[in-house]
Amino acid sequence: MEKKATSNETQPLTSKKGTSDCNEGEDCKENGLLIRNPKSGDKEEAAQISNGYSGVQSSVPCNGMGEVEDVQCTAPAATTTTTTTTSTTCGAEGQQQLMELEDRETWGKKIDFLLSVIGYAVDLGNVWRFPYICYQNGGGAFLIPYTIMAIFGGIPLFYMELALGQYHRNGCISIWRKICPIFKGIGFAICVIDLYVASYYNTIMAWVFYYLVSSFTTELPWTSCNNAWNTDNCTTYFSKDNVSWALHSISPAEEFYTRQVLQVHRSNGLDDLGGISWQLTLCLLLIFVIVYFSIWKGVKTSGKVVWVTATFPYIILFILLVRGATLPGAWRGVLYYLKPEWQKLLATEVWVDAAAQIFFSLGPGFGVLLAYASYNKFHNNCYQDALVTSTVNCLTSFVSGFVIFTVLGYMAEMRNEDVSEVAKDMGPSLLFITYAEAIANMPASTFFAIIFFLMLLTLGLDSTFAGLEGVITGVLDEFPHIWSKRREFFVLGLIIVCFLGSLATLTFGGAYVVKLFEEYATGPAVLTVVFLEAVAVAWFYGITQFCNDVKEMLGFTPGWYWRLCWVAISPIFLLFVTCSFLSSPPELRLFDYNYPYWTTVVGYCIGTSSIICIPIYMAYRLIITPGTFKERILKSITPETATEIPFGDIRMNAV
């Protein structure tokens, strides 16, 4: 018999300790515990309740030894005794569970959750990385490995994290108490990775904000070579005069980006970063102010903000797509974008790039999906959510390619060059130099510049909200007795830490720091985290148990395809990408600066600094656990606490 959760599902049953008689066929409470004493005709229903669950109260008295006393209620006129035993842990852990039940908020509407997840998954990388990776790896042919990697790697991992978060209703740290305690270090590693991301990703947002403010002029500042920051090498492609393009010629858009925004000419590299740019510091401060007041109250407020930040980019993408399609030469860019090169499918690096792109695009491993899903209703269809959001994400990447390459085709037409010569820039340079230059030479350039950089700003803000929420939820769920009533202060402290951690990226050589963190601080670290997460869930927690959890939420068991992906294919997929990265680390180069060898060592140290949390916690766990070594291992891989699930108006503990 199906029972739906009501508005009372977050309230535990409590009452004062006292004695009461339980008559046959009546419910009674003892020590605050709901006792079901069925009639003979109700035995079937009682059996359903006791099959896998025990009705519990979230806080019951201890016997003074830190143990919970068993409470039983016996019907005096019946031959059957119904006994209910609590499985609640006393002390701080019991208090933590009680606070989780009482204070756990949920999304205001289902659409708030969907928009938040879509906003997180669809970020700046969809606009600049996917188009570049696509045409570099065979154009239309690249869609084959991309789709395969999405089906067998990205989407199953995306679905797994949503299901874990929704069922256990915990952040990335405390959730491991209910899955496999020895892997709790994964949660701490995720928080460190998220802090690293916040330290450089928001600096890119500061660049976008600088461009946005600079766009409010009748003539965009990166249009001409008549500015104070321009050099003698500055040459505009679109000059009405006959201009000869020499080997050392530089476009005004490139000089605005490198000499005015970044000011990299005032730095000699990572060993001499130079001073801090006050303009970028002010931009970053404004970004963090927006972020703070969007997330300080929780998902109730951020869920409303994403109605703008998640939908606005699609409106702008459509406008830019229509505008790009009407430009002369747009077809050349589209042809270059999609023309298949089938021979590249035989190259291993193409498949590695496809796997890395879909993985970092969907974004498992950052604690965000766990956090967002933990605020869902228990019976929310997270399976459908996973399919919808991952499909929207992949289609957005594909459409963004048309937005970018129609403009690149236009530039190639105007320069009378091949598209391959125009499309040499990658990463942020593709947006801040190539696309910005194209916009500057369109009719109504100011309007298109403003909406383009507004789109980039909203794309980035969504991801920033999500990344910080992963840390906030993880810490608040782990230490509710400290921070549950002080969320605003914790968020403020976190924002300050992220701002201070970003100071190195705000220097004149900050772009070099951003590149180093982007390649090493997140890539191999988050791949390792998700690999261990998949192994812990499928092999230690158990794929059967996990599928049973999904069935309790959704009413159906995941099929053999999902089971096979979670047990074998997805972990192999992650191991494949990680090993490929480690076997051939990227040779970093930015503008004219070649990163010295020692920066590779520093990069690996940064990446290792987060992963090291996992073995450190494993060792700590085994040391503090009493018993023989075998007993310590068994206790460390056995869930500490049961997951309380809604069952009508009461809470049940899965056992």
XYZ file of C-alpha atoms in Angstrom:
655
model
C 0.000 0.000 0.000
C 1.566 3.246 -1.118
C 1.830 6.042 1.408
C 2.671 9.544 0.389
C 4.804 11.884 2.442
C 2.990 14.791 3.990
C 4.079 18.144 5.217
C 4.846 16.501 8.546
C 7.501 14.208 7.150
C 10.287 16.403 8.448
C 8.946 16.421 12.005
C 9.913 13.496 14.265
C 7.390 12.133 16.691
C 8.170 13.287 20.183
C 6.465 13.086 23.506
C 7.376 13.101 27.133
C 8.523 9.905 28.675
C 5.722 8.135 30.367
C 3.922 4.838 30.667
C 0.843 3.921 28.738
C -1.152 0.829 28.006
C -1.477 -0.456 24.493
C -4.759 -2.057 23.643
C -5.203 -4.392 20.750
C -5.852 -2.587 17.519
C -4.722 0.766 18.891
C -1.618 2.855 18.388
C 0.242 4.057 21.444
C 3.351 6.039 22.320
C 5.947 5.139 24.868
C 9.020 7.295 25.479
C 8.029 9.298 22.458
C 7.995 6.191 20.242
C 5.065 5.318 18.010
C 4.031 1.709 18.566
C 1.860 -0.057 16.039
C -0.131 -2.834 17.738
C -2.202 -4.334 14.951
C -5.409 -6.228 14.969
C -5.345 -9.628 13.407
C -6.669 -8.121 10.193
C -3.886 -5.555 10.141
C -1.037 -8.026 10.311
C -0.294 -7.704 6.620
C 0.152 -3.946 6.913
C 2.278 -4.359 10.016
C 4.441 -6.837 8.189
C 4.999 -4.290 5.442
C 6.102 -1.729 7.978
C 8.506 -4.074 9.686
C 9.894 -5.428 6.410
C 13.142 -3.526 6.168
C 12.211 -0.617 8.419
C 11.683 0.138 12.053
C 9.503 2.994 13.203
C 11.757 5.232 15.264
C 11.907 8.444 17.118
C 14.779 10.729 16.300
C 15.795 11.219 19.907
C 15.245 8.792 22.760
C 16.714 8.631 26.229
C 20.017 6.883 26.831
C 20.753 4.592 29.705
C 23.620 6.696 30.847
C 26.187 4.539 29.098
C 25.703 6.069 25.674
C 23.432 3.189 24.692
C 19.764 3.298 23.824
C 17.280 1.450 25.936
C 14.901 -0.877 24.166
C 11.248 -0.032 24.602
C 8.525 -2.554 24.118
C 4.782 -2.421 24.306
C 2.816 -5.589 24.999
C -0.897 -5.947 24.454
C -2.216 -7.485 27.675
C -5.123 -9.317 26.060
C -3.227 -10.667 23.124
C -0.789 -13.479 22.652
C 1.393 -11.474 20.261
C 3.956 -8.938 21.466
C 4.987 -6.145 19.128
C 8.451 -4.849 19.955
C 10.015 -1.783 18.432
C 13.708 -1.160 19.016
C 15.274 2.187 18.352
C 18.397 2.427 16.264
C 19.202 5.993 17.124
C 22.691 6.837 18.238
C 22.976 9.067 21.280
C 25.201 12.042 21.795
C 26.361 14.367 19.058
C 25.393 11.990 16.294
C 21.843 11.649 17.564
C 21.607 15.403 17.908
C 22.890 15.773 14.374
C 20.233 13.424 12.980
C 17.492 15.230 14.899
C 18.608 18.618 13.585
C 18.752 17.242 10.053
C 15.139 16.114 10.319
C 13.839 19.300 11.885
C 15.711 21.847 9.787
C 16.158 20.282 6.347
C 14.707 22.657 3.808
C 13.443 21.644 0.397
C 13.156 23.349 -2.956
C 10.205 25.688 -3.275
C 9.263 24.133 -6.621
C 10.533 21.267 -8.740
C 11.513 23.707 -11.483
C 13.847 25.500 -9.019
C 15.875 22.305 -8.687
C 15.939 21.622 -12.429
C 17.038 25.154 -13.284
C 19.723 25.043 -10.588
C 21.171 21.777 -11.904
C 20.998 22.968 -15.509
C 22.606 26.263 -14.517
C 25.390 24.362 -12.769
C 26.043 21.951 -15.629
C 25.839 24.595 -18.377
C 28.717 26.981 -17.793
C 31.438 28.850 -19.666
C 33.041 25.595 -20.773
C 29.987 24.793 -22.906
C 30.564 27.995 -24.854
C 34.330 27.993 -25.307
C 35.608 24.460 -24.684
C 33.178 22.223 -26.554
C 33.328 24.060 -29.920
C 37.132 24.081 -29.825
C 37.393 20.407 -28.785
C 34.864 19.447 -31.453
C 36.592 20.976 -34.469
C 40.039 19.964 -33.186
C 38.987 16.309 -32.962
C 37.248 15.638 -36.237
C 34.268 17.992 -36.389
C 31.055 16.045 -36.815
C 32.920 12.768 -36.305
C 33.699 13.860 -32.739
C 30.005 13.599 -31.869
C 30.292 9.795 -32.035
C 32.825 9.339 -29.174
C 31.174 12.228 -27.326
C 27.770 10.516 -27.391
C 29.226 7.118 -26.445
C 31.094 8.575 -23.494
C 27.956 10.416 -22.377
C 25.797 7.268 -22.493
C 28.214 4.922 -20.742
C 30.133 7.308 -18.504
C 28.791 10.796 -17.881
C 25.044 10.241 -17.523
C 25.256 7.128 -15.260
C 27.568 9.003 -12.870
C 25.268 12.041 -12.998
C 22.259 9.839 -12.161
C 24.161 8.055 -9.381
C 25.011 11.288 -7.550
C 21.464 12.633 -7.802
C 20.081 9.370 -6.397
C 22.615 9.261 -3.549
C 21.933 12.836 -2.507
C 18.170 12.508 -2.677
C 17.986 9.225 -0.758
C 20.428 9.984 2.046
C 19.656 13.732 2.243
C 23.203 14.713 3.199
C 26.087 16.723 1.811
C 29.361 15.384 0.464
C 30.968 14.760 3.892
C 28.352 13.300 6.225
C 26.746 11.159 3.515
C 29.614 8.673 3.859
C 28.462 7.725 7.361
C 25.489 6.108 5.639
C 27.403 4.556 2.739
C 30.956 3.559 3.683
C 32.544 5.537 6.537
C 36.162 4.820 5.601
C 35.680 6.839 2.395
C 34.619 9.971 4.265
C 37.859 11.621 3.179
C 36.277 11.922 -0.271
C 33.963 14.585 1.142
C 36.851 16.631 2.520
C 38.730 16.268 -0.783
C 35.667 17.575 -2.645
C 35.522 20.651 -0.413
C 39.200 21.421 -1.053
C 38.698 21.033 -4.815
C 35.683 23.356 -4.724
C 37.731 25.987 -2.902
C 40.448 25.742 -5.554
C 37.844 26.166 -8.293
C 36.357 29.195 -6.521
C 39.818 30.760 -6.314
C 40.258 30.941 -10.100
C 36.824 30.506 -11.709
C 35.471 33.692 -10.179
C 38.493 35.588 -11.464
C 37.378 34.668 -14.988
C 33.993 36.074 -13.992
C 35.785 39.280 -12.972
C 37.261 39.475 -16.500
C 33.761 39.104 -17.917
C 32.466 41.831 -15.607
C 35.275 44.154 -16.719
C 34.305 43.572 -20.368
C 30.645 44.147 -19.546
C 31.324 47.516 -17.920
C 33.650 48.487 -20.777
C 30.892 47.723 -23.292
C 28.716 50.638 -22.192
C 30.271 53.025 -24.725
C 29.319 54.188 -28.196
C 32.557 52.692 -29.550
C 33.886 49.520 -27.967
C 37.432 50.061 -26.608
C 38.831 47.003 -28.405
C 37.806 48.316 -31.823
C 40.657 50.719 -32.586
C 44.392 51.088 -31.986
C 44.142 54.657 -30.639
C 44.115 53.794 -26.949
C 46.781 54.339 -24.306
C 47.461 50.600 -23.959
C 48.006 49.954 -27.673
C 51.473 49.374 -29.141
C 52.977 50.066 -32.548
C 52.198 46.469 -33.552
C 48.460 47.051 -33.189
C 46.723 46.498 -36.511
C 43.004 46.313 -37.141
C 41.695 43.777 -39.630
C 38.620 45.820 -40.381
C 40.284 49.131 -41.140
C 38.894 50.941 -44.170
C 42.446 51.756 -45.213
C 44.650 49.245 -46.956
C 46.533 47.717 -44.050
C 49.271 45.129 -44.484
C 49.232 42.378 -41.865
C 52.807 41.633 -40.754
C 54.210 38.737 -38.726
C 54.230 40.769 -35.508
C 50.853 42.452 -36.008
C 48.419 42.235 -33.097
C 44.690 42.910 -33.192
C 43.238 45.650 -30.945
C 41.026 43.015 -29.270
C 44.077 40.998 -28.257
C 45.892 44.044 -26.897
C 42.829 45.117 -24.910
C 42.634 41.635 -23.365
C 46.339 41.172 -22.622
C 47.500 44.728 -21.922
C 44.437 46.466 -20.448
C 42.400 43.735 -18.727
C 45.074 41.207 -17.699
C 48.157 43.455 -17.985
C 50.362 40.380 -18.428
C 53.089 42.547 -19.976
C 53.812 43.788 -16.444
C 54.659 40.264 -15.264
C 57.584 38.017 -16.156
C 55.767 34.765 -15.398
C 54.903 32.682 -12.349
C 58.165 33.569 -10.628
C 57.360 37.289 -10.920
C 53.597 37.863 -10.818
C 53.812 41.608 -10.241
C 51.301 43.736 -8.359
C 47.549 43.345 -7.946
C 45.174 44.907 -10.473
C 42.802 47.126 -8.518
C 40.265 47.121 -11.379
C 39.963 43.322 -11.366
C 39.949 43.275 -7.567
C 36.946 45.614 -7.541
C 35.187 43.503 -10.196
C 35.789 40.318 -8.201
C 34.515 41.973 -5.032
C 31.260 42.888 -6.783
C 30.951 39.326 -8.103
C 31.270 37.902 -4.596
C 28.738 40.396 -3.232
C 26.218 39.162 -5.822
C 27.059 35.546 -4.976
C 26.703 36.077 -1.226
C 23.249 37.626 -1.358
C 22.114 34.905 -3.771
C 23.049 31.921 -1.599
C 23.207 33.170 2.002
C 19.684 31.997 2.866
C 19.893 28.604 1.156
C 18.138 27.009 -1.796
C 14.962 28.974 -1.149
C 16.705 32.131 -2.371
C 19.159 30.655 -4.883
C 16.274 28.681 -6.386
C 14.606 31.981 -7.278
C 17.775 33.630 -8.610
C 18.333 30.829 -11.137
C 15.044 31.690 -12.818
C 17.042 34.564 -14.304
C 20.598 33.259 -14.401
C 19.678 29.865 -15.916
C 17.131 31.016 -18.511
C 18.678 34.296 -19.659
C 21.654 32.625 -21.424
C 19.291 30.650 -23.669
C 17.530 33.801 -24.798
C 20.871 35.409 -25.650
C 22.174 32.253 -27.339
C 19.132 32.282 -29.602
C 19.609 35.969 -30.459
C 23.324 35.463 -31.192
C 22.599 32.345 -33.242
C 20.117 34.201 -35.444
C 22.497 37.137 -35.788
C 25.432 34.892 -36.606
C 23.484 32.951 -39.217
C 22.723 36.170 -41.104
C 26.370 37.275 -41.302
C 28.270 36.883 -44.577
C 30.500 33.810 -44.540
C 28.651 32.145 -41.650
C 28.261 28.942 -43.677
C 32.061 28.601 -43.873
C 32.287 28.442 -40.101
C 29.463 25.908 -39.796
C 31.059 23.701 -42.454
C 34.392 23.814 -40.658
C 32.669 23.039 -37.336
C 30.784 19.973 -38.530
C 32.820 18.593 -41.439
C 33.690 15.063 -40.278
C 37.242 13.747 -40.293
C 36.612 10.051 -39.771
C 40.273 9.076 -39.561
C 40.607 10.947 -36.270
C 38.326 8.418 -34.583
C 41.315 6.046 -34.598
C 43.319 8.419 -32.393
C 43.235 7.697 -28.642
C 43.422 11.369 -27.702
C 40.089 12.030 -29.423
C 38.334 9.552 -27.130
C 40.154 10.942 -24.109
C 39.021 14.464 -25.024
C 35.448 13.239 -25.517
C 35.430 11.541 -22.116
C 36.970 14.541 -20.366
C 34.573 16.971 -22.051
C 31.379 15.116 -21.111
C 32.630 14.484 -17.584
C 33.592 18.069 -16.782
C 30.502 19.363 -18.555
C 28.033 17.352 -16.461
C 30.123 17.909 -13.336
C 29.878 14.916 -10.981
C 32.484 14.860 -8.234
C 32.163 18.453 -7.047
C 29.570 17.705 -4.353
C 27.018 19.917 -6.094
C 24.675 17.208 -7.324
C 24.703 15.566 -3.886
C 23.886 18.894 -2.230
C 21.156 19.974 -4.632
C 19.470 16.546 -4.683
C 19.510 16.380 -0.869
C 16.917 19.178 -0.802
C 14.483 17.240 -3.008
C 11.345 15.515 -1.837
C 12.081 11.846 -1.150
C 9.937 10.518 -4.002
C 11.088 13.046 -6.589
C 11.845 11.374 -9.935
C 15.609 11.980 -10.027
C 15.935 9.455 -12.876
C 13.907 11.712 -15.148
C 15.796 14.749 -13.857
C 19.137 13.154 -14.744
C 18.054 12.430 -18.307
C 16.491 15.855 -18.864
C 19.325 17.949 -17.436
C 22.134 15.956 -19.078
C 20.356 16.121 -22.453
C 19.836 19.880 -22.131
C 23.512 20.274 -21.221
C 24.772 18.317 -24.240
C 22.425 20.106 -26.651
C 23.519 23.477 -25.261
C 27.152 22.612 -25.992
C 26.246 21.590 -29.534
C 24.206 24.739 -30.238
C 26.937 26.931 -28.733
C 29.219 25.612 -31.441
C 26.961 27.160 -34.088
C 26.906 30.468 -32.196
C 30.713 30.564 -32.135
C 31.494 29.223 -35.605
C 29.014 31.317 -37.554
C 30.922 34.336 -36.229
C 34.307 32.727 -36.956
C 33.150 32.110 -40.520
C 32.219 35.784 -40.770
C 35.661 36.815 -39.550
C 37.338 34.491 -42.033
C 35.257 36.046 -44.809
C 36.210 39.561 -43.777
C 39.910 38.708 -43.421
C 39.922 36.635 -46.578
C 41.532 33.792 -44.646
C 40.719 30.177 -43.927
C 38.573 29.479 -40.858
C 41.403 27.414 -39.370
C 43.558 30.550 -39.200
C 40.847 32.486 -37.400
C 39.991 29.677 -34.979
C 43.459 29.206 -33.524
C 42.529 30.679 -30.146
C 41.218 28.319 -27.480
C 39.851 28.646 -23.971
C 39.011 32.136 -22.702
C 40.892 33.713 -25.617
C 38.226 32.386 -27.964
C 35.664 34.555 -26.162
C 37.696 37.553 -25.050
C 39.702 38.025 -28.247
C 38.193 36.292 -31.281
C 34.474 36.604 -30.513
C 34.849 40.049 -28.923
C 36.620 41.311 -32.046
C 33.882 39.945 -34.286
C 31.178 41.621 -32.206
C 33.053 44.926 -32.320
C 32.792 44.963 -36.105
C 29.093 44.121 -36.336
C 26.333 46.688 -36.709
C 24.897 47.551 -33.269
C 28.121 46.253 -31.734
C 27.491 47.836 -28.330
C 24.160 46.039 -27.925
C 25.555 42.651 -28.911
C 28.618 43.106 -26.677
C 26.445 43.899 -23.660
C 24.118 40.928 -24.080
C 27.024 38.569 -24.893
C 28.959 39.388 -21.740
C 25.758 39.408 -19.691
C 25.189 35.873 -20.953
C 28.700 34.823 -19.901
C 28.191 36.437 -16.501
C 24.961 34.563 -15.811
C 26.475 31.289 -17.044
C 29.326 31.687 -14.590
C 27.204 32.816 -11.651
C 25.119 29.633 -11.745
C 28.224 27.489 -11.506
C 29.621 29.636 -8.697
C 26.367 29.304 -6.719
C 26.508 25.546 -7.162
C 30.177 25.061 -6.298
C 29.898 27.015 -3.058
C 26.616 25.308 -2.145
C 28.440 21.970 -2.382
C 30.852 23.140 0.327
C 28.178 24.857 2.427
C 25.837 21.863 2.503
C 28.714 19.485 3.186
C 30.009 21.456 6.177
C 26.597 22.355 7.630
C 25.448 18.739 7.491
C 28.676 17.549 9.114
C 28.668 20.173 11.884
C 24.992 21.119 12.368
C 25.423 21.814 16.091
C 27.827 24.626 15.174
C 26.603 26.082 11.883
C 22.978 25.041 11.316
C 21.644 28.268 12.864
C 24.522 30.397 11.590
C 24.431 29.764 7.854
C 24.716 33.463 6.964
C 27.937 33.836 8.978
C 29.436 30.653 7.572
C 28.673 31.724 4.002
C 30.214 35.136 4.708
C 33.363 33.497 6.060
C 33.530 31.187 3.063
C 33.193 34.094 0.642
C 36.001 35.951 2.416
C 38.251 32.881 2.258
C 37.541 32.489 -1.476
C 38.258 36.164 -2.097
C 41.566 36.036 -0.243
C 42.453 32.818 -2.045
C 41.881 34.599 -5.356
C 44.398 37.372 -4.749
C 47.173 35.555 -6.633
C 44.931 35.379 -9.716
C 44.319 39.138 -9.541
C 47.979 40.017 -10.063
C 49.405 41.081 -13.413
C 50.511 37.476 -13.924
C 47.226 36.126 -12.577
C 46.260 34.621 -15.926
C 49.230 32.253 -15.610
C 47.985 31.164 -12.178
C 44.460 30.614 -13.522
C 45.819 28.386 -16.291
C 47.886 26.351 -13.819
C 44.947 25.792 -11.462
C 42.589 24.983 -14.314
C 44.843 22.211 -15.612
C 46.124 20.658 -12.397
C 44.027 21.643 -9.367
C 40.762 20.134 -10.624
C 41.356 17.761 -13.545
C 43.102 14.637 -12.173
C 41.892 15.317 -8.618
C 38.175 15.284 -9.358
C 38.572 12.292 -11.691
C 40.177 10.359 -8.840
C 37.441 11.447 -6.428
C 34.610 10.245 -8.657
C 36.436 6.990 -9.434
C 36.694 6.190 -5.710
C 33.109 7.347 -5.188
C 31.848 4.972 -7.880
C 33.889 2.083 -6.432
C 32.697 2.790 -2.887
C 29.028 2.857 -3.892
C 29.042 -0.094 -6.298
C 31.470 -2.421 -4.517
C 31.403 -1.527 -0.816
C 27.919 -0.153 -0.224
C 26.722 -2.670 -2.787
C 25.019 -2.255 -6.133
C 22.050 -4.303 -4.909
C 21.562 -2.079 -1.873
C 21.905 1.050 -3.979
C 19.319 -0.209 -6.489
C 16.986 -1.045 -3.605
C 17.367 2.528 -2.383
C 16.402 3.808 -5.821
C 13.372 1.508 -5.850
C 12.209 2.868 -2.487
C 12.315 6.391 -3.897
C 11.053 5.865 -7.433
C 9.097 2.637 -7.286
C 11.221 0.786 -9.834
C 14.637 -0.851 -9.854
C 17.359 0.377 -12.239
C 17.869 -2.030 -15.135
C 20.903 -4.079 -16.100
C 22.314 -1.232 -18.208
C 22.582 1.111 -15.210
C 23.926 -1.647 -12.974
C 26.615 -2.570 -15.501
C 27.633 1.067 -15.912
C 27.893 1.681 -12.172
C 29.745 -1.557 -11.419
C 32.232 -1.657 -14.303
C 31.896 0.668 -17.287
C 31.860 4.043 -15.489
C 34.820 3.217 -13.184
C 36.782 1.982 -16.220
C 35.797 5.152 -18.055
C 37.186 7.273 -15.205
C 40.336 5.190 -14.865
C 40.934 5.512 -18.607
C 40.742 9.309 -18.552
C 42.837 9.637 -15.384
C 45.622 7.370 -16.638
C 45.660 9.159 -20.002
C 46.105 12.495 -18.256
C 48.841 11.267 -15.931
C 50.732 9.504 -18.716
C 50.918 12.643 -20.833
C 50.520 15.788 -18.712
C 49.708 18.909 -20.729
C 52.537 21.176 -21.800
C 51.308 24.527 -20.607
C 51.692 27.645 -22.692
C 49.830 30.940 -22.441
C 50.382 33.768 -24.902
C 54.186 33.861 -25.345
C 54.955 32.320 -21.970
C 56.110 28.704 -21.778
C 55.619 27.267 -18.313
C 58.900 26.006 -16.822
C 59.229 22.410 -15.643
C 58.945 23.279 -11.963
C 55.392 24.530 -12.516
C 54.387 20.971 -13.461
C 55.673 19.780 -10.091
C 53.773 22.590 -8.353
C 50.660 21.672 -10.313
C 50.793 18.043 -9.210
C 51.370 19.155 -5.609
C 48.240 21.325 -5.784
C 46.217 18.431 -7.186
C 47.597 16.008 -4.592
C 46.817 18.372 -1.719
C 43.109 17.590 -2.095
C 43.414 13.870 -2.825
C 45.647 13.347 0.207
C 42.571 13.869 2.402
C 41.311 10.418 1.395
C 44.210 8.211 2.610
C 44.736 10.443 5.657
C 41.145 9.937 6.775
C 41.340 6.194 6.056
C 44.380 5.909 8.328
C 42.712 8.065 10.990
C 39.568 5.947 10.836
C 41.432 2.685 11.299
C 43.450 4.107 14.194
C 40.480 5.346 16.237
C 38.306 2.278 15.608
C 38.653 -0.315 18.415
C 39.223 -4.028 17.838
C 41.524 -6.186 15.772
C 42.634 -5.039 12.351
C 39.973 -7.185 10.675
C 37.301 -5.818 12.991
C 38.446 -2.279 12.282
C 38.185 -2.864 8.544
C 34.702 -4.364 8.858
C 33.462 -1.562 11.089
C 34.965 1.064 8.778
C 33.177 -0.222 5.676
C 29.842 -0.757 7.429
C 27.376 2.173 7.443
C 27.314 3.842 10.847
C 23.781 5.201 10.771
C 20.580 4.256 9.059
C 18.988 6.544 6.515
C 15.649 7.858 7.703
C 13.031 7.862 4.969
C 9.496 9.257 4.983
C 6.660 6.772 5.508
C 3.343 8.530 5.816
C 3.444 10.878 8.787
C 6.368 9.169 10.508
C 10.020 8.565 9.806
C 11.453 5.134 9.141
C 15.036 3.982 9.458
C 16.316 1.764 6.677
C 18.100 -1.188 8.267
